[in-house]
């Protein structure tokens, strides 16, 4: 196996390297490796002493290349002196610093100390290294019923380029079961922990390979791709959308998948599969959704309290080794919990990685979409990541929303730290979009009004247009004429009504008064009628309807006369105190004519109306 | 002065107030229409609220996939799209075989929204296309009915259409199918036709052709239009209603419409070559002859005309006979008489079940039952006769058209339950007219009563003069007016005048010469009953929208004592396929699931819901009905890697593959005669219990459905759909292996075992099964059509 060959190489080289940086001596090195999840966490505690004459400002740590390429995170904290939690300790800057004559299979990391370590002084370095992809499934393919086994390889001695006085290693396994492990001197298995060491007086870069083969059924959820989009709306919401491309990174499942077996004994016939994932969302998260490309996924649950919101999601199917899925979760957060103001600019303070427990993200793309019109954007992240800018267009945007894109590979839960995006944004810009809408609708209505009232004829002099104009006038005239005739008819009705009143009350004077007023009104109306008729006669457009209109006017006048006649007759009769029968006889002939005329006038009116 | 002399300025005080009143009425109608649109849209959102915003059923998934392609690749790639992910290994020319109207509509909407920076997904646009277009359809109904019987009837018909269950069933949010836009196009085309007929305007005639073009783009049902309109034209000619307006309404439609229709790739030369379109050309000739006759009649004296007529008719008859004879000969030379299968099954309802099992196997192509009429158009079924009567008084060109439309659609809906959708607008229009007329009569009676009441208060008992001058109807109006004028005259005479103007035309135009006045008690009661009827309709429609028609059918729910239970097995299986198989793997399933598999799982399928190749479907049917080994060979020859079956026996999902199995046998047997339906039936009964035939129990479908099923309930193997214990309980699969089964076992996916596993020392059994399955040599050759 290639790796073992490398190890051998390192071992050989280590002998030549024994004296290079011997000014520093590590008096005690404790190493704990946590193998309980897919992410391997190695915590080191080094007690460094300067035995040389010159002050030292850097401590070098070395990792074999196969580990270094999977190193997701390396953090170091120094605690000076004896006291364990004495003083404020912050992350020390670490950078790769490869000496020219170093073997290629070793990667060097230089931890810069806050202040130089003088002669005889000592300090304790707490280092946390997080590795991904270092657990190798073995066998690589298993069936549904088999347990998942992993091999972990490392050295029992941590290869520091300094002499180490005492060194020990503790490996924590997920369970008490171990398939096999390398037995060196001073190796002890107790419970779920394997202890190597203590080893004393090891030379620099000493190396002693070990391998542990153990079962693990922890979820090996690896998100090959995660796009997190954080969109800020100053109307009070921070919308987070996360697109996951998930794979079960453990041993490949092979052969049949039997739902029956899985349902009957899920812990045996599906032990290596995971059913659900738990995302720890910030408190007061709302509008949570969970879906994929083909719709909502109905298997999810939310538990919430004042400190957090737990979202338990279940992929559409149980995830066996090598099975993939993809889904999207989204949630809204209250703006005031994440957006703050400092000295004229605002900043968003939100956590970096995925909210899922124990999910390894291979490629994380984080997009922070700032409101349209944001300026002076500046990002502060506690670790290195690739940054770029783009513009996103969304609802009612004109210039687009400035978007900060942050890309990072191998993101582990330890990266889930707060980062800040600073920007400047004027509150007035908030109003642009509503104003735009208002203006849009306003102009729409204005356009409607203009359209209704303006004349959009192309040629104002064409014959048909002029004819149309004239015809409009004729129509308007006829409408007026029609109104007048109707008015006349109403007066006729009134006269009739007065007659009935008369027959009831016998009040001749009132009836006469009504007639008088009606008479004057009718005269007025006929006066009004004259110019209209004159216009119609003059207009060529009205030629074909003129006869009818004239007939209408004539008939109406006729009717008017007849009704007047009837009215006077009846009133006269009443004055003469004639009997009801007598009156009826007298009026009968006029009444007949009136009915006939009324009918005619009605017909004509209808005709005129249709014009 | 009451009226100014200046007649040039239009808005005189009197007329301006009247226009104001008209405007008010228009605004009211506008807002009512707006609300109808909102109603039509929102009643269809039950599916989104109760389930989710997702594409429904089968065909919509295909349309969705096509729309995705269109939005991603643009219109030119769309026209040239050869889809190699379906009908493997044949593929399908999508651009030339799909009605593009719906897709282009949704694609355009999406494009417009994108250009306005409204980031809606294609899926969202697709989901909400149908509700939006049903609002449009309601408005189109308003326009059409308004042309026929006035605004009141129009508004009523629009309300009815907005929530007619039959249409809701095809246009709920997510039901992204051709019918969703086609019904709008259908009604709108009819409206434009009627509008042209009423106005004689060439502008509307052109619009009509364009609208017809949109209809052709959208749905195969356009043949309904191109046959109905000629029928109406013919009816008008026969009843002596020919006019130049009729000519303008019809001739441009045929010429422009046919030219435009031929532009749609899926129609192409069918627009002139198939029998569905012949009626329109025939009538086109007839209308020209008639137009000529009328013209000649106009220039000749009656006597001369008679002579000319006999001459022309005798010559014309001879020519016509010759033409018809040629046509008949041409048509008769083609096997289907130039008709497509679906059209033929419309003309002869028994055609499909006799010759085309694929058409007959689709449940929506079955004739409807009476309850489905009640379910789908509800009380409209009772209102329609009243509407027909109302249309006959008086009979106009437009109302004759509506009656014809109704009669034809009633016939078609009686043949295919799916065409109930065409009936629904006709029923709505008729019922709208009926309801509006009824309201008219009732309210008029009540108004008459009220006015006569107030009059009797005024004039007392001795009313001698008014009795004899007019009919009671006229009296209503007159008294009404008198009331007004008497009250208002002293104060303002102008106002009163225009009131009359408004009142008079509105009341008068509606009232015919013989008015109908009912007793007031009767009209109150009838009004109450009518409102009750309407309320019942609304309740039923809302129920239908909420309960009956909103299920997306890919997600099933059931209410049990411990709450809502969701069966999301289909998407579970499709998601699994899409993430955990190779991109080029071929998945075989019965054709029902073809569209969904290509759209949701993005895997190549052998057959899908576009049942264009009967042989291919028969191959899959044959494989499903064959024993395992023969099936493996067929599938292997088709490069199939996975076989998907739908199984409802565990949870009681009735439309699973075992219930569809007989159709597979029938369709398979139709092409490959070694599959015989009686082999699968015991005494003519289809069963899967221990009485089932060995052929049935050894068929691939049985085995894939019931593989290890017996272990779920401890050795009984009780099938909850068929309500029986299964016949063969313990068996192993030799050529297939289970790779995935969903949570409720509704979808089971099997993988074909690789070839080497085939030879496992079972040569003796193999030969035995071969000999038992009939004539070995011809059998194997037939079984495997790709070799």
Tab-separated table of N, CA, C and O in Angstrom, chain A residues 379-438:
chain	number	residue	atom	x	y	z
A	379	UNK	N	-15.959	42.071	4.012
A	379	UNK	CA	-16.265	40.809	4.681
A	379	UNK	C	-15.170	40.461	5.656
A	379	UNK	O	-13.987	40.636	5.355
A	380	UNK	N	-15.552	39.979	6.823
A	380	UNK	CA	-14.552	39.536	7.783
A	380	UNK	C	-14.866	38.110	8.206
A	380	UNK	O	-15.926	37.832	8.765
A	381	UNK	N	-13.949	37.200	7.861
A	381	UNK	CA	-14.130	35.778	8.190
A	381	UNK	C	-12.955	35.356	9.053
A	381	UNK	O	-11.821	35.770	8.793
A	382	UNK	N	-13.207	34.538	10.069
A	382	UNK	CA	-12.099	34.151	10.953
A	382	UNK	C	-11.110	33.184	10.320
A	382	UNK	O	-10.141	32.813	10.957
A	383	UNK	N	-11.340	32.723	9.120
A	383	UNK	CA	-10.367	31.842	8.487
A	383	UNK	C	-10.326	32.175	7.013
A	383	UNK	O	-11.151	32.943	6.521
A	384	UNK	N	-9.389	31.563	6.309
A	384	UNK	CA	-9.221	31.961	4.911
A	384	UNK	C	-10.274	31.304	4.033
A	384	UNK	O	-10.653	30.155	4.242
A	385	UNK	N	-10.743	32.042	3.064
A	385	UNK	CA	-11.730	31.522	2.120
A	385	UNK	C	-11.676	32.376	0.873
A	385	UNK	O	-11.256	33.526	0.913
A	386	UNK	N	-12.120	31.804	-0.224
A	386	UNK	CA	-12.081	32.521	-1.494
A	386	UNK	C	-13.301	33.437	-1.596
A	386	UNK	O	-14.417	33.023	-1.320
A	387	UNK	N	-13.055	34.667	-1.967
A	387	UNK	CA	-14.158	35.622	-2.038
A	387	UNK	C	-14.319	36.165	-3.447
A	387	UNK	O	-13.347	36.360	-4.154
A	388	UNK	N	-15.548	36.436	-3.811
A	388	UNK	CA	-15.790	37.140	-5.070
A	388	UNK	C	-17.114	37.879	-4.959
A	388	UNK	O	-17.829	37.743	-3.983
A	389	UNK	N	-17.412	38.651	-5.969
A	389	UNK	CA	-18.651	39.446	-5.953
A	389	UNK	C	-19.475	39.100	-7.174
A	389	UNK	O	-18.938	38.802	-8.234
A	390	UNK	N	-20.758	39.150	-7.033
A	390	UNK	CA	-21.626	39.068	-8.209
A	390	UNK	C	-22.884	39.885	-7.945
A	390	UNK	O	-23.029	40.498	-6.890
A	391	UNK	N	-23.760	39.908	-8.912
A	391	UNK	CA	-24.990	40.684	-8.776
A	391	UNK	C	-26.164	39.763	-9.001
A	391	UNK	O	-26.171	38.971	-9.933
A	392	UNK	N	-27.123	39.875	-8.114
A	392	UNK	CA	-28.299	39.024	-8.256
A	392	UNK	C	-29.512	39.894	-8.541
A	392	UNK	O	-29.697	40.927	-7.901
A	393	UNK	N	-30.307	39.447	-9.482
A	393	UNK	CA	-31.528	40.190	-9.794
A	393	UNK	C	-32.712	39.467	-9.191
A	393	UNK	O	-32.877	38.279	-9.382
A	394	UNK	N	-33.481	40.212	-8.460
A	394	UNK	CA	-34.659	39.611	-7.857
A	394	UNK	C	-35.821	40.571	-8.026
A	394	UNK	O	-35.775	41.473	-8.856
A	395	UNK	N	-36.830	40.415	-7.189
A	395	UNK	CA	-38.054	41.198	-7.355
A	395	UNK	C	-37.777	42.690	-7.501
A	395	UNK	O	-37.123	43.285	-6.662
A	396	UNK	N	-38.267	43.269	-8.579
A	396	UNK	CA	-38.287	44.709	-8.785
A	396	UNK	C	-36.909	45.357	-8.745
A	396	UNK	O	-36.760	46.492	-8.339
A	397	UNK	N	-35.912	44.616	-9.135
A	397	UNK	CA	-34.567	45.196	-9.118
A	397	UNK	C	-34.272	45.895	-10.432
A	397	UNK	O	-34.724	45.464	-11.488
A	398	UNK	N	-33.494	46.937	-10.320
A	398	UNK	CA	-33.037	47.597	-11.539
A	398	UNK	C	-31.534	47.414	-11.676
A	398	UNK	O	-31.039	46.914	-12.680
A	399	UNK	N	-30.815	47.778	-10.610
A	399	UNK	CA	-29.357	47.652	-10.667
A	399	UNK	C	-28.899	46.291	-10.171
A	399	UNK	O	-27.753	45.917	-10.351
A	400	UNK	N	-29.770	45.549	-9.536
A	400	UNK	CA	-29.380	44.255	-9.004
A	400	UNK	C	-28.845	44.365	-7.589
A	400	UNK	O	-28.472	45.447	-7.128
A	401	UNK	N	-28.831	43.252	-6.916
A	401	UNK	CA	-28.382	43.252	-5.520
A	401	UNK	C	-26.934	42.782	-5.454
A	401	UNK	O	-26.603	41.733	-6.001
A	402	UNK	N	-26.072	43.546	-4.804
A	402	UNK	CA	-24.686	43.096	-4.668
A	402	UNK	C	-24.627	41.835	-3.819
A	402	UNK	O	-25.286	41.742	-2.792
A	403	UNK	N	-23.869	40.878	-4.294
A	403	UNK	CA	-23.802	39.594	-3.620
A	403	UNK	C	-22.349	39.243	-3.340
A	403	UNK	O	-21.506	39.340	-4.226
A	404	UNK	N	-22.103	38.858	-2.107
A	404	UNK	CA	-20.768	38.413	-1.728
A	404	UNK	C	-20.749	36.909	-1.837
A	404	UNK	O	-21.609	36.236	-1.276
A	405	UNK	N	-19.814	36.363	-2.588
A	405	UNK	CA	-19.721	34.919	-2.733
A	405	UNK	C	-18.460	34.447	-2.021
A	405	UNK	O	-17.364	34.939	-2.288
A	406	UNK	N	-18.634	33.532	-1.111
A	406	UNK	CA	-17.493	32.975	-0.379
A	406	UNK	C	-17.457	31.492	-0.666
A	406	UNK	O	-18.466	30.799	-0.526
A	407	UNK	N	-16.296	31.001	-1.093
A	407	UNK	CA	-16.198	29.586	-1.396
A	407	UNK	C	-15.146	28.959	-0.506
A	407	UNK	O	-14.095	29.551	-0.244
A	408	UNK	N	-15.427	27.767	-0.045
A	408	UNK	CA	-14.468	27.079	0.816
A	408	UNK	C	-14.666	25.584	0.659
A	408	UNK	O	-15.788	25.111	0.512
A	409	UNK	N	-13.538	24.852	0.686
A	409	UNK	CA	-13.649	23.400	0.603
A	409	UNK	C	-13.461	22.803	1.995
A	409	UNK	O	-12.863	23.418	2.888
A	410	UNK	N	-13.974	21.598	2.162
A	410	UNK	CA	-13.833	20.841	3.414
A	410	UNK	C	-14.240	21.651	4.642
A	410	UNK	O	-13.421	22.017	5.468
A	411	UNK	N	-15.491	21.918	4.713
A	411	UNK	CA	-15.989	22.679	5.849
A	411	UNK	C	-16.536	21.706	6.883
A	411	UNK	O	-17.336	20.836	6.571
A	412	UNK	N	-16.052	21.847	8.094
A	412	UNK	CA	-16.470	20.955	9.184
A	412	UNK	C	-17.260	21.781	10.202
A	412	UNK	O	-17.242	23.011	10.145
A	413	UNK	N	-17.947	21.117	11.120
A	413	UNK	CA	-18.732	21.891	12.086
A	413	UNK	C	-17.908	22.923	12.852
A	413	UNK	O	-18.446	23.938	13.297
A	414	UNK	N	-16.604	22.687	13.010
A	414	UNK	CA	-15.777	23.675	13.712
A	414	UNK	C	-15.709	25.006	12.961
A	414	UNK	O	-15.371	26.032	13.536
A	415	UNK	N	-16.026	24.969	11.685
A	415	UNK	CA	-16.028	26.217	10.928
A	415	UNK	C	-17.286	27.033	11.163
A	415	UNK	O	-17.448	28.096	10.605
A	416	UNK	N	-18.170	26.457	11.948
A	416	UNK	CA	-19.452	27.123	12.125
A	416	UNK	C	-19.330	28.309	13.059
A	416	UNK	O	-19.945	28.369	14.105
A	417	UNK	N	-18.500	29.268	12.671
A	417	UNK	CA	-18.283	30.447	13.497
A	417	UNK	C	-18.966	31.636	12.858
A	417	UNK	O	-19.337	31.597	11.695
A	418	UNK	N	-19.103	32.649	13.643
A	418	UNK	CA	-19.758	33.832	13.119
A	418	UNK	C	-18.821	34.604	12.205
A	418	UNK	O	-17.632	34.701	12.462
A	419	UNK	N	-19.361	35.105	11.146
A	419	UNK	CA	-18.581	35.993	10.296
A	419	UNK	C	-19.424	37.234	10.034
A	419	UNK	O	-20.617	37.262	10.279
A	420	UNK	N	-18.763	38.262	9.553
A	420	UNK	CA	-19.451	39.544	9.408
A	420	UNK	C	-19.341	40.082	7.986
A	420	UNK	O	-18.309	39.942	7.348
A	421	UNK	N	-20.444	40.642	7.551
A	421	UNK	CA	-20.428	41.357	6.274
A	421	UNK	C	-20.837	42.794	6.580
A	421	UNK	O	-21.931	43.039	7.066
A	422	UNK	N	-19.907	43.714	6.335
A	422	UNK	CA	-20.185	45.129	6.597
A	422	UNK	C	-20.616	45.803	5.307
A	422	UNK	O	-20.070	45.519	4.244
A	423	UNK	N	-21.596	46.681	5.401
A	423	UNK	CA	-21.991	47.431	4.218
A	423	UNK	C	-22.723	48.685	4.643
A	423	UNK	O	-23.150	48.809	5.788
A	424	UNK	N	-22.853	49.585	3.707
A	424	UNK	CA	-23.589	50.823	3.973
A	424	UNK	C	-24.865	50.821	3.151
A	424	UNK	O	-24.856	50.457	1.971
A	425	UNK	N	-25.927	51.232	3.788
A	425	UNK	CA	-27.218	51.183	3.106
A	425	UNK	C	-28.085	52.304	3.657
A	425	UNK	O	-28.216	52.452	4.878
A	426	UNK	N	-28.625	53.105	2.747
A	426	UNK	CA	-29.445	54.209	3.220
A	426	UNK	C	-30.888	53.747	3.359
A	426	UNK	O	-31.402	52.994	2.531
A	427	UNK	N	-31.518	54.190	4.426
A	427	UNK	CA	-32.884	53.762	4.685
A	427	UNK	C	-33.846	54.216	3.608
A	427	UNK	O	-34.889	53.607	3.407
A	428	UNK	N	-33.458	55.311	2.937
A	428	UNK	CA	-34.355	55.829	1.905
A	428	UNK	C	-34.500	54.843	0.752
A	428	UNK	O	-35.543	54.755	0.120
A	429	UNK	N	-33.424	54.094	0.512
A	429	UNK	CA	-33.465	53.138	-0.598
A	429	UNK	C	-34.566	52.109	-0.394
A	429	UNK	O	-35.028	51.483	-1.350
A	430	UNK	N	-34.956	51.934	0.869
A	430	UNK	CA	-36.036	51.003	1.166
A	430	UNK	C	-37.302	51.374	0.404
A	430	UNK	O	-38.081	50.512	0.031
A	431	UNK	N	-37.465	52.671	0.237
A	431	UNK	CA	-38.738	53.141	-0.319
A	431	UNK	C	-38.788	53.062	-1.836
A	431	UNK	O	-39.842	53.229	-2.417
A	432	UNK	N	-37.632	52.816	-2.477
A	432	UNK	CA	-37.641	52.859	-3.944
A	432	UNK	C	-38.637	51.866	-4.521
A	432	UNK	O	-39.388	52.208	-5.436
A	433	UNK	N	-38.648	50.651	-3.989
A	433	UNK	CA	-39.472	49.634	-4.627
A	433	UNK	C	-40.961	49.908	-4.465
A	433	UNK	O	-41.697	49.852	-5.457
A	434	UNK	N	-41.433	50.225	-3.247
A	434	UNK	CA	-42.849	50.603	-3.162
A	434	UNK	C	-43.187	51.797	-4.041
A	434	UNK	O	-44.219	51.792	-4.727
A	435	UNK	N	-42.290	52.785	-4.056
A	435	UNK	CA	-42.556	53.964	-4.883
A	435	UNK	C	-42.634	53.601	-6.351
A	435	UNK	O	-43.481	54.099	-7.093
A	436	UNK	N	-41.755	52.672	-6.730
A	436	UNK	CA	-41.751	52.230	-8.119
A	436	UNK	C	-43.088	51.601	-8.469
A	436	UNK	O	-43.669	51.872	-9.528
A	437	UNK	N	-43.578	50.767	-7.553
A	437	UNK	CA	-44.871	50.120	-7.786
A	437	UNK	C	-45.975	51.157	-7.905
A	437	UNK	O	-46.799	51.117	-8.821
A	438	UNK	N	-45.957	52.098	-6.939
A	438	UNK	CA	-46.994	53.125	-6.937
A	438	UNK	C	-46.946	53.896	-8.238
A	438	UNK	O	-47.962	54.102	-8.908
